GROMACS .gro file of C-alpha atoms in nm:
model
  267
    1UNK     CA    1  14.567  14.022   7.576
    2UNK     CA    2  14.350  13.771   7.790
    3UNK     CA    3  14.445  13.945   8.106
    4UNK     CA    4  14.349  14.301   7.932
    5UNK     CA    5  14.010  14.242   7.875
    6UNK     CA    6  13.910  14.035   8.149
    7UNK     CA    7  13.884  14.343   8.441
    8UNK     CA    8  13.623  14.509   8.189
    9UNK     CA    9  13.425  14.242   8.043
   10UNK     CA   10  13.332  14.053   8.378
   11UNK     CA   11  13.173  14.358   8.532
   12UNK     CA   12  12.945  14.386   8.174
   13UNK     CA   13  12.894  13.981   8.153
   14UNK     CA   14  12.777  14.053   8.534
   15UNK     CA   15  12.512  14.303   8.472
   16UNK     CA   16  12.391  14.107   8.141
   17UNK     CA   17  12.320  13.788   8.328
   18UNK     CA   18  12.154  13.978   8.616
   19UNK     CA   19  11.939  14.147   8.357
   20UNK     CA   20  11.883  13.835   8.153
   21UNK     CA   21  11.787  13.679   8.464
   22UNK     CA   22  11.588  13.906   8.608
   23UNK     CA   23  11.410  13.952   8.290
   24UNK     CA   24  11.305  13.583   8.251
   25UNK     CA   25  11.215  13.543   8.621
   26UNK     CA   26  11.009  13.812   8.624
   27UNK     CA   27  10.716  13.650   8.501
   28UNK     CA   28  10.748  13.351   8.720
   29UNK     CA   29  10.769  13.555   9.042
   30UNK     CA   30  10.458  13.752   8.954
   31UNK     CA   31  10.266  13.450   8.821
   32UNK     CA   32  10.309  13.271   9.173
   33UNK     CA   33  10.284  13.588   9.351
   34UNK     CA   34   9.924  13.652   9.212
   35UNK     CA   35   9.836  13.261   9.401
   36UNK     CA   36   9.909  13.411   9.733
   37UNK     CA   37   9.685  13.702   9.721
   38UNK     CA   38   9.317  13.705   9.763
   39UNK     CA   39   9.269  13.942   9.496
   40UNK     CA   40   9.498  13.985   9.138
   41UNK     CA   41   9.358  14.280   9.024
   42UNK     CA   42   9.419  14.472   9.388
   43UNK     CA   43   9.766  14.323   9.444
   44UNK     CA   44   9.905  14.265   9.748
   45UNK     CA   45   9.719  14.510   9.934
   46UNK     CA   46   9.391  14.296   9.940
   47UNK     CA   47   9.566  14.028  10.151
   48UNK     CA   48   9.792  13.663  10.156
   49UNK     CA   49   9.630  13.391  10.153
   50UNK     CA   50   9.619  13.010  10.124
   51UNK     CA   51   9.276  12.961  10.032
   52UNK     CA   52   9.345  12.917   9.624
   53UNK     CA   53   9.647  12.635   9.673
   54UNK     CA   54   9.352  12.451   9.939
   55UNK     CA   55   9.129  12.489   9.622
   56UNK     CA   56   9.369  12.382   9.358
   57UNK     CA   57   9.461  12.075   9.567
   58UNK     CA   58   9.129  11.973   9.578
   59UNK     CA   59   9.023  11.958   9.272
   60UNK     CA   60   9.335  11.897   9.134
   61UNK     CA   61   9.553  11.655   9.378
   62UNK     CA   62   9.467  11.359   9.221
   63UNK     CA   63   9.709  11.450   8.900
   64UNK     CA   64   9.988  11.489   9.140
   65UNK     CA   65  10.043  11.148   9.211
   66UNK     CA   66   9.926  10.993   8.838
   67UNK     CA   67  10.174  11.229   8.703
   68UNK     CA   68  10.479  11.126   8.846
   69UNK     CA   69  10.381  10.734   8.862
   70UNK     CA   70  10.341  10.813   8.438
   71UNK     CA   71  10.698  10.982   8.440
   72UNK     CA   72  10.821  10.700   8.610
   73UNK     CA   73  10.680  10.423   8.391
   74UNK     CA   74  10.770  10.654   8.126
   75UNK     CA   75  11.146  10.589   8.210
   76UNK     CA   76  11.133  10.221   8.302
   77UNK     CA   77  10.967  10.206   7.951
   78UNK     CA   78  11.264  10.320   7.779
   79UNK     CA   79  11.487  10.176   7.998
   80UNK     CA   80  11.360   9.848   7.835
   81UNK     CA   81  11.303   9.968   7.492
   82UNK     CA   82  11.532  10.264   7.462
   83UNK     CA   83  11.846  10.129   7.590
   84UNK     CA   84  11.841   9.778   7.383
   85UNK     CA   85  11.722   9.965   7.093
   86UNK     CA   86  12.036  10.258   7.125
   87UNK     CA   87  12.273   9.943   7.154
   88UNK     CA   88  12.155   9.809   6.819
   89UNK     CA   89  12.150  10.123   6.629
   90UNK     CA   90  12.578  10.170   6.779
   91UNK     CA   91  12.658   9.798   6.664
   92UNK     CA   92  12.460   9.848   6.346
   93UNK     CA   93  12.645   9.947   6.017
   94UNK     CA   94  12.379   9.924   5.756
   95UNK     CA   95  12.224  10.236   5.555
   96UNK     CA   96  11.881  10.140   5.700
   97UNK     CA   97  12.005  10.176   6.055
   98UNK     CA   98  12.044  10.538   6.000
   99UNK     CA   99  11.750  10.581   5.824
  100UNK     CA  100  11.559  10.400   6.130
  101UNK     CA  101  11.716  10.637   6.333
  102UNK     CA  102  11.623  10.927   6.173
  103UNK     CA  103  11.261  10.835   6.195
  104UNK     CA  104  11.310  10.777   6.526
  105UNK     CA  105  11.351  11.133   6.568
  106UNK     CA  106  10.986  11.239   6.418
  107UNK     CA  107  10.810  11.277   6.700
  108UNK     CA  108  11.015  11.522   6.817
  109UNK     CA  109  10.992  11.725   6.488
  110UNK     CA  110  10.617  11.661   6.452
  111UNK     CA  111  10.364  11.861   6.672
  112UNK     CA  112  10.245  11.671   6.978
  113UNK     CA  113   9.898  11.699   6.836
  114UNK     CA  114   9.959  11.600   6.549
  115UNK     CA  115  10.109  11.242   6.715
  116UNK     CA  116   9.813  11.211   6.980
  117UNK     CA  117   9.561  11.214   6.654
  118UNK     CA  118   9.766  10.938   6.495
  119UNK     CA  119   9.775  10.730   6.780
  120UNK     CA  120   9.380  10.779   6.857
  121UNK     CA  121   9.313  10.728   6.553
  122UNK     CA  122   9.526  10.359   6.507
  123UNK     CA  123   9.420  10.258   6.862
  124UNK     CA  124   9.126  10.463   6.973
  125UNK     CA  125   8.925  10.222   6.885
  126UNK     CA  126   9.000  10.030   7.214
  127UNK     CA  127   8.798  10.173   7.420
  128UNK     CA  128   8.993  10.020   7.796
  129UNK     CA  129   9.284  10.112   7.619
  130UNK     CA  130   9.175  10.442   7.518
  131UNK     CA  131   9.044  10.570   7.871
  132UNK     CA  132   9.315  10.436   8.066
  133UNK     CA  133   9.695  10.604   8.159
  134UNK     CA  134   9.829  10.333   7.937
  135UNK     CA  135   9.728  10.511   7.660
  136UNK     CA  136   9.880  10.881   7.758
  137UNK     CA  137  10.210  10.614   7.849
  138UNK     CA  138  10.202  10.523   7.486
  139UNK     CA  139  10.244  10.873   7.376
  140UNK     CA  140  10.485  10.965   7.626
  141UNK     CA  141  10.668  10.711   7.528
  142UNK     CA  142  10.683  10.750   7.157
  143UNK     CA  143  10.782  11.120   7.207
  144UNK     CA  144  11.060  11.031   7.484
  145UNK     CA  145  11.189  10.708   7.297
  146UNK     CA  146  11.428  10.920   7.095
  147UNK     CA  147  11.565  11.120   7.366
  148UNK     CA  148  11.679  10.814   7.527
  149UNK     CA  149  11.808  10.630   7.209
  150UNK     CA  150  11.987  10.991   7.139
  151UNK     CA  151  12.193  10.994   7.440
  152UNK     CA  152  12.271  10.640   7.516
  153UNK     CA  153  12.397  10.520   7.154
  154UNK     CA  154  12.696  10.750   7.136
  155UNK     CA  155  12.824  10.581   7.482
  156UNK     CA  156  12.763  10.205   7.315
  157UNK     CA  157  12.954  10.353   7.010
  158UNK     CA  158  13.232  10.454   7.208
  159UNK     CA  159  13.573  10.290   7.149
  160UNK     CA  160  13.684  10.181   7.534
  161UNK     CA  161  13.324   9.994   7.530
  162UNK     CA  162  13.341   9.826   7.224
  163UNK     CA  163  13.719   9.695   7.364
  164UNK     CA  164  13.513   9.591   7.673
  165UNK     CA  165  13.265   9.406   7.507
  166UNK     CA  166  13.499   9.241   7.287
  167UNK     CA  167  13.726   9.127   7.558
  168UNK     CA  168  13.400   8.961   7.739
  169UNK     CA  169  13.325   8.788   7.407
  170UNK     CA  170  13.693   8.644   7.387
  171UNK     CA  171  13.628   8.502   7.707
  172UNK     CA  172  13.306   8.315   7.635
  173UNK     CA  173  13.087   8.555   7.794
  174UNK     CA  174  12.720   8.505   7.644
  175UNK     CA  175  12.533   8.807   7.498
  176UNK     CA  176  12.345   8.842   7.785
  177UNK     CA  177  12.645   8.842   8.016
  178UNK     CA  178  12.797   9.121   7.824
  179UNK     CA  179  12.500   9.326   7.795
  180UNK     CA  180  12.384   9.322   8.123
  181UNK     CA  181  12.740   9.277   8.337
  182UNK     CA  182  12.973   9.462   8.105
  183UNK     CA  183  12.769   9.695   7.834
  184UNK     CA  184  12.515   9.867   8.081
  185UNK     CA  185  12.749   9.953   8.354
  186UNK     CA  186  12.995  10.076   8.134
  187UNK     CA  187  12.765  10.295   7.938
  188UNK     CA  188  12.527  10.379   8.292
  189UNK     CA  189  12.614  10.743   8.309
  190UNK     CA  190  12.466  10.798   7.952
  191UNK     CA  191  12.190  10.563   8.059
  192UNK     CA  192  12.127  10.796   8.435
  193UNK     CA  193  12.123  11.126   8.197
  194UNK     CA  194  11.872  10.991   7.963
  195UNK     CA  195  11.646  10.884   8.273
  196UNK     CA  196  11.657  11.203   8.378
  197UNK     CA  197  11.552  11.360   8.069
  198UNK     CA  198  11.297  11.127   7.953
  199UNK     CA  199  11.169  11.206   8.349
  200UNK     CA  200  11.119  11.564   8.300
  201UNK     CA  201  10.967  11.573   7.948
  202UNK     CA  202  10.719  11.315   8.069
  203UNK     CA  203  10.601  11.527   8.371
  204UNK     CA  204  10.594  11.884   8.207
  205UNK     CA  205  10.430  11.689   7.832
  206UNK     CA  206  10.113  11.926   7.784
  207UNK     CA  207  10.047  11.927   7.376
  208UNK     CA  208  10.023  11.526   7.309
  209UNK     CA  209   9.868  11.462   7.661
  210UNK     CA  210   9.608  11.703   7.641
  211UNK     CA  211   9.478  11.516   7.287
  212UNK     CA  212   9.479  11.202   7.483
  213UNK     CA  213   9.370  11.239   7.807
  214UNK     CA  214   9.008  11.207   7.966
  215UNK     CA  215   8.811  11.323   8.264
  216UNK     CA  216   8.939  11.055   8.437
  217UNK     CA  217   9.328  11.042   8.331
  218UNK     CA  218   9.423  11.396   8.395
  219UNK     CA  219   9.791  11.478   8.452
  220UNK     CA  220   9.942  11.843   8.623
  221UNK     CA  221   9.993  12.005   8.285
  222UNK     CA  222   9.629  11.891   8.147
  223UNK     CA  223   9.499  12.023   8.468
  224UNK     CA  224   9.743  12.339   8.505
  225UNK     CA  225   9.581  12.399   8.121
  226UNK     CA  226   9.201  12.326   8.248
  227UNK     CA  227   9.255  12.582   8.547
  228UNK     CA  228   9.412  12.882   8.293
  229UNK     CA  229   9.072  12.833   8.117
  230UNK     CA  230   8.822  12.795   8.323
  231UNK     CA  231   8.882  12.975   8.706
  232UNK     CA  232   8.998  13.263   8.803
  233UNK     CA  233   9.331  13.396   8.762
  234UNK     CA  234   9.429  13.330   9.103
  235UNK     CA  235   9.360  12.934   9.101
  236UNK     CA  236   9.564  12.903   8.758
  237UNK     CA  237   9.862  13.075   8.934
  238UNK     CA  238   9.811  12.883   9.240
  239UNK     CA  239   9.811  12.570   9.047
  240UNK     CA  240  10.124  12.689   8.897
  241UNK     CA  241  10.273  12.739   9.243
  242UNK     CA  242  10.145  12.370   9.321
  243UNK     CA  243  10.338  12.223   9.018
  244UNK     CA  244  10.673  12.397   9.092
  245UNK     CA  245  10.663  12.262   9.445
  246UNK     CA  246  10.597  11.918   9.332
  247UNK     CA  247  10.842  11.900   9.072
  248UNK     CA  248  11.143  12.054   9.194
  249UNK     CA  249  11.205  11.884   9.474
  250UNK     CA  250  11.194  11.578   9.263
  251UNK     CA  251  11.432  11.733   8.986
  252UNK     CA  252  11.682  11.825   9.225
  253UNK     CA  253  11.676  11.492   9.371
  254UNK     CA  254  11.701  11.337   9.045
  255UNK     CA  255  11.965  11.572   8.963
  256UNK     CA  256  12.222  11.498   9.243
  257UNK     CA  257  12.139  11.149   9.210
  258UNK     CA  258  12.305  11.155   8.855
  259UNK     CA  259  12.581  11.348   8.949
  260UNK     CA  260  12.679  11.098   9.210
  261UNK     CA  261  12.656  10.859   8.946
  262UNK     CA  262  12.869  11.029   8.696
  263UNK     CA  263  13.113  11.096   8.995
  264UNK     CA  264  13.123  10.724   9.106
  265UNK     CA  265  13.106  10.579   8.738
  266UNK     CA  266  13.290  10.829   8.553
  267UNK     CA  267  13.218  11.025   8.229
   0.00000   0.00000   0.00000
């Protein structure tokens, strides 16, 4: 029956992901497109040109660079809290554990603005701390924290581990020992794909960054956001050009790095 249905549904599965695709890139295309012209509202009649990206980049290049050295903080962040915190929530049993967990997960469920008011107004107060990166870190981290946790428990939880770690025990290996030289490797797949994640989110984060940042700690969505409202049509879309260039490069990168991992480690 497999065989029967196969010849006519590929050609139809075909032409709905070309639509599908089409449809969704349509927007993107144009959105760029209108960067590269010297006028939006003439098209691509009035001209190409490079003078909006020179504009956007500088004004704007400064959030390049602070915006990937926060994503990458953001992940060696959770790589210190994330990681040793999914490990206790997989060897935990108790009630609470869950609960903990569960809460855990709020900041995904809450709005981002609705986080960033909390946290300035707890710690807003201190006024270093409040005007510096460390504070947009914070929040990046509180909303990326769960992501990580997420994805690395299960792997801690898994059965083959937990015969690992016990083994190293039986042998006198400290907790330290096991952790480090027995637990992370084992579960460093789980660990990679969390990076990754926690990477992304932090670098495209507009709702919670945009209640925290200032003048002087602006990051590519805050100013992809600040050029939308305030300069022509033209800049916002070149900024948006800007961004993509930045960031997928880095993705990709990011990307095949974890699937050497996964290929090298295992699943």
């Amino acid at each position: 029956m497999s065989t029967c249905h196969t010849p006519l549904s590929s050609p139809l599965l075909l032409v709905v992901t070309v639509l599908v695709s089409l449809f969704m890139l349509a927007p993107m295309v144009l959105s760029l497109m209108a960067g590269l012209v010297n006028n939006y509202s003439s098209g691509i009649r009035s001209g190409l040109t490079l003078r909006w990206l020179g504009e956007v980049w500088n004004v704007y290049g400064g959030t390049v660079g602070w915006s990937l050295v926060l994503a990458v903080a953001c992940v060696v962040g959770n790589l210190l809290i994330g990681v040793p915190c999914a490990y206790a929530l997989a060897r935990t049993r108790s009630r609470w554990a869950s609960a903990f967990e569960e809460l855990l997960t709020l900041p995904v469920a809450v709005p981002g603005l609705a986080t960033a008011l909390a946290l300035i107004l707890t710690y807003g107060g201190y006024r270093d701390f409040r005007q510096s990166f460390f504070f947009i870190l914070v929040g990046h981290l509180v909303f990326t924290l769960p992501f990580m946790v997420r994805t690395v428990s299960p792997a801690f939880r898994r059965r083959d581990i937990q015969a690992l770690e016990e083994a190293s025990r039986s042998l006198g290996a400290s907790f330290r020992q096991r952790f480090l030289g027995v637990l992370v490797p084992a579960a460093f797949p789980a660990i990679v794909a969390g990076s990754l994640m926690v990477f992304t989110l932090s670098v495209g984060e507009f709702n919670l960054t945009w209640m925290l940042h200032t003048p002087l700690t602006r990051t590519l969505p805050v100013g992809l956001a600040d050029s939308y409202a305030s300069m022509r049509i033209e800049i916002g879309s070149a900024y948006t050009l800007v961004f993509i260039a930045v960031i997928l490069p880095v993705l990709w990168s990011l990307q095949h790095l974890a699937q050497h991992i996964q290929k090298r480690h295992g699943t």
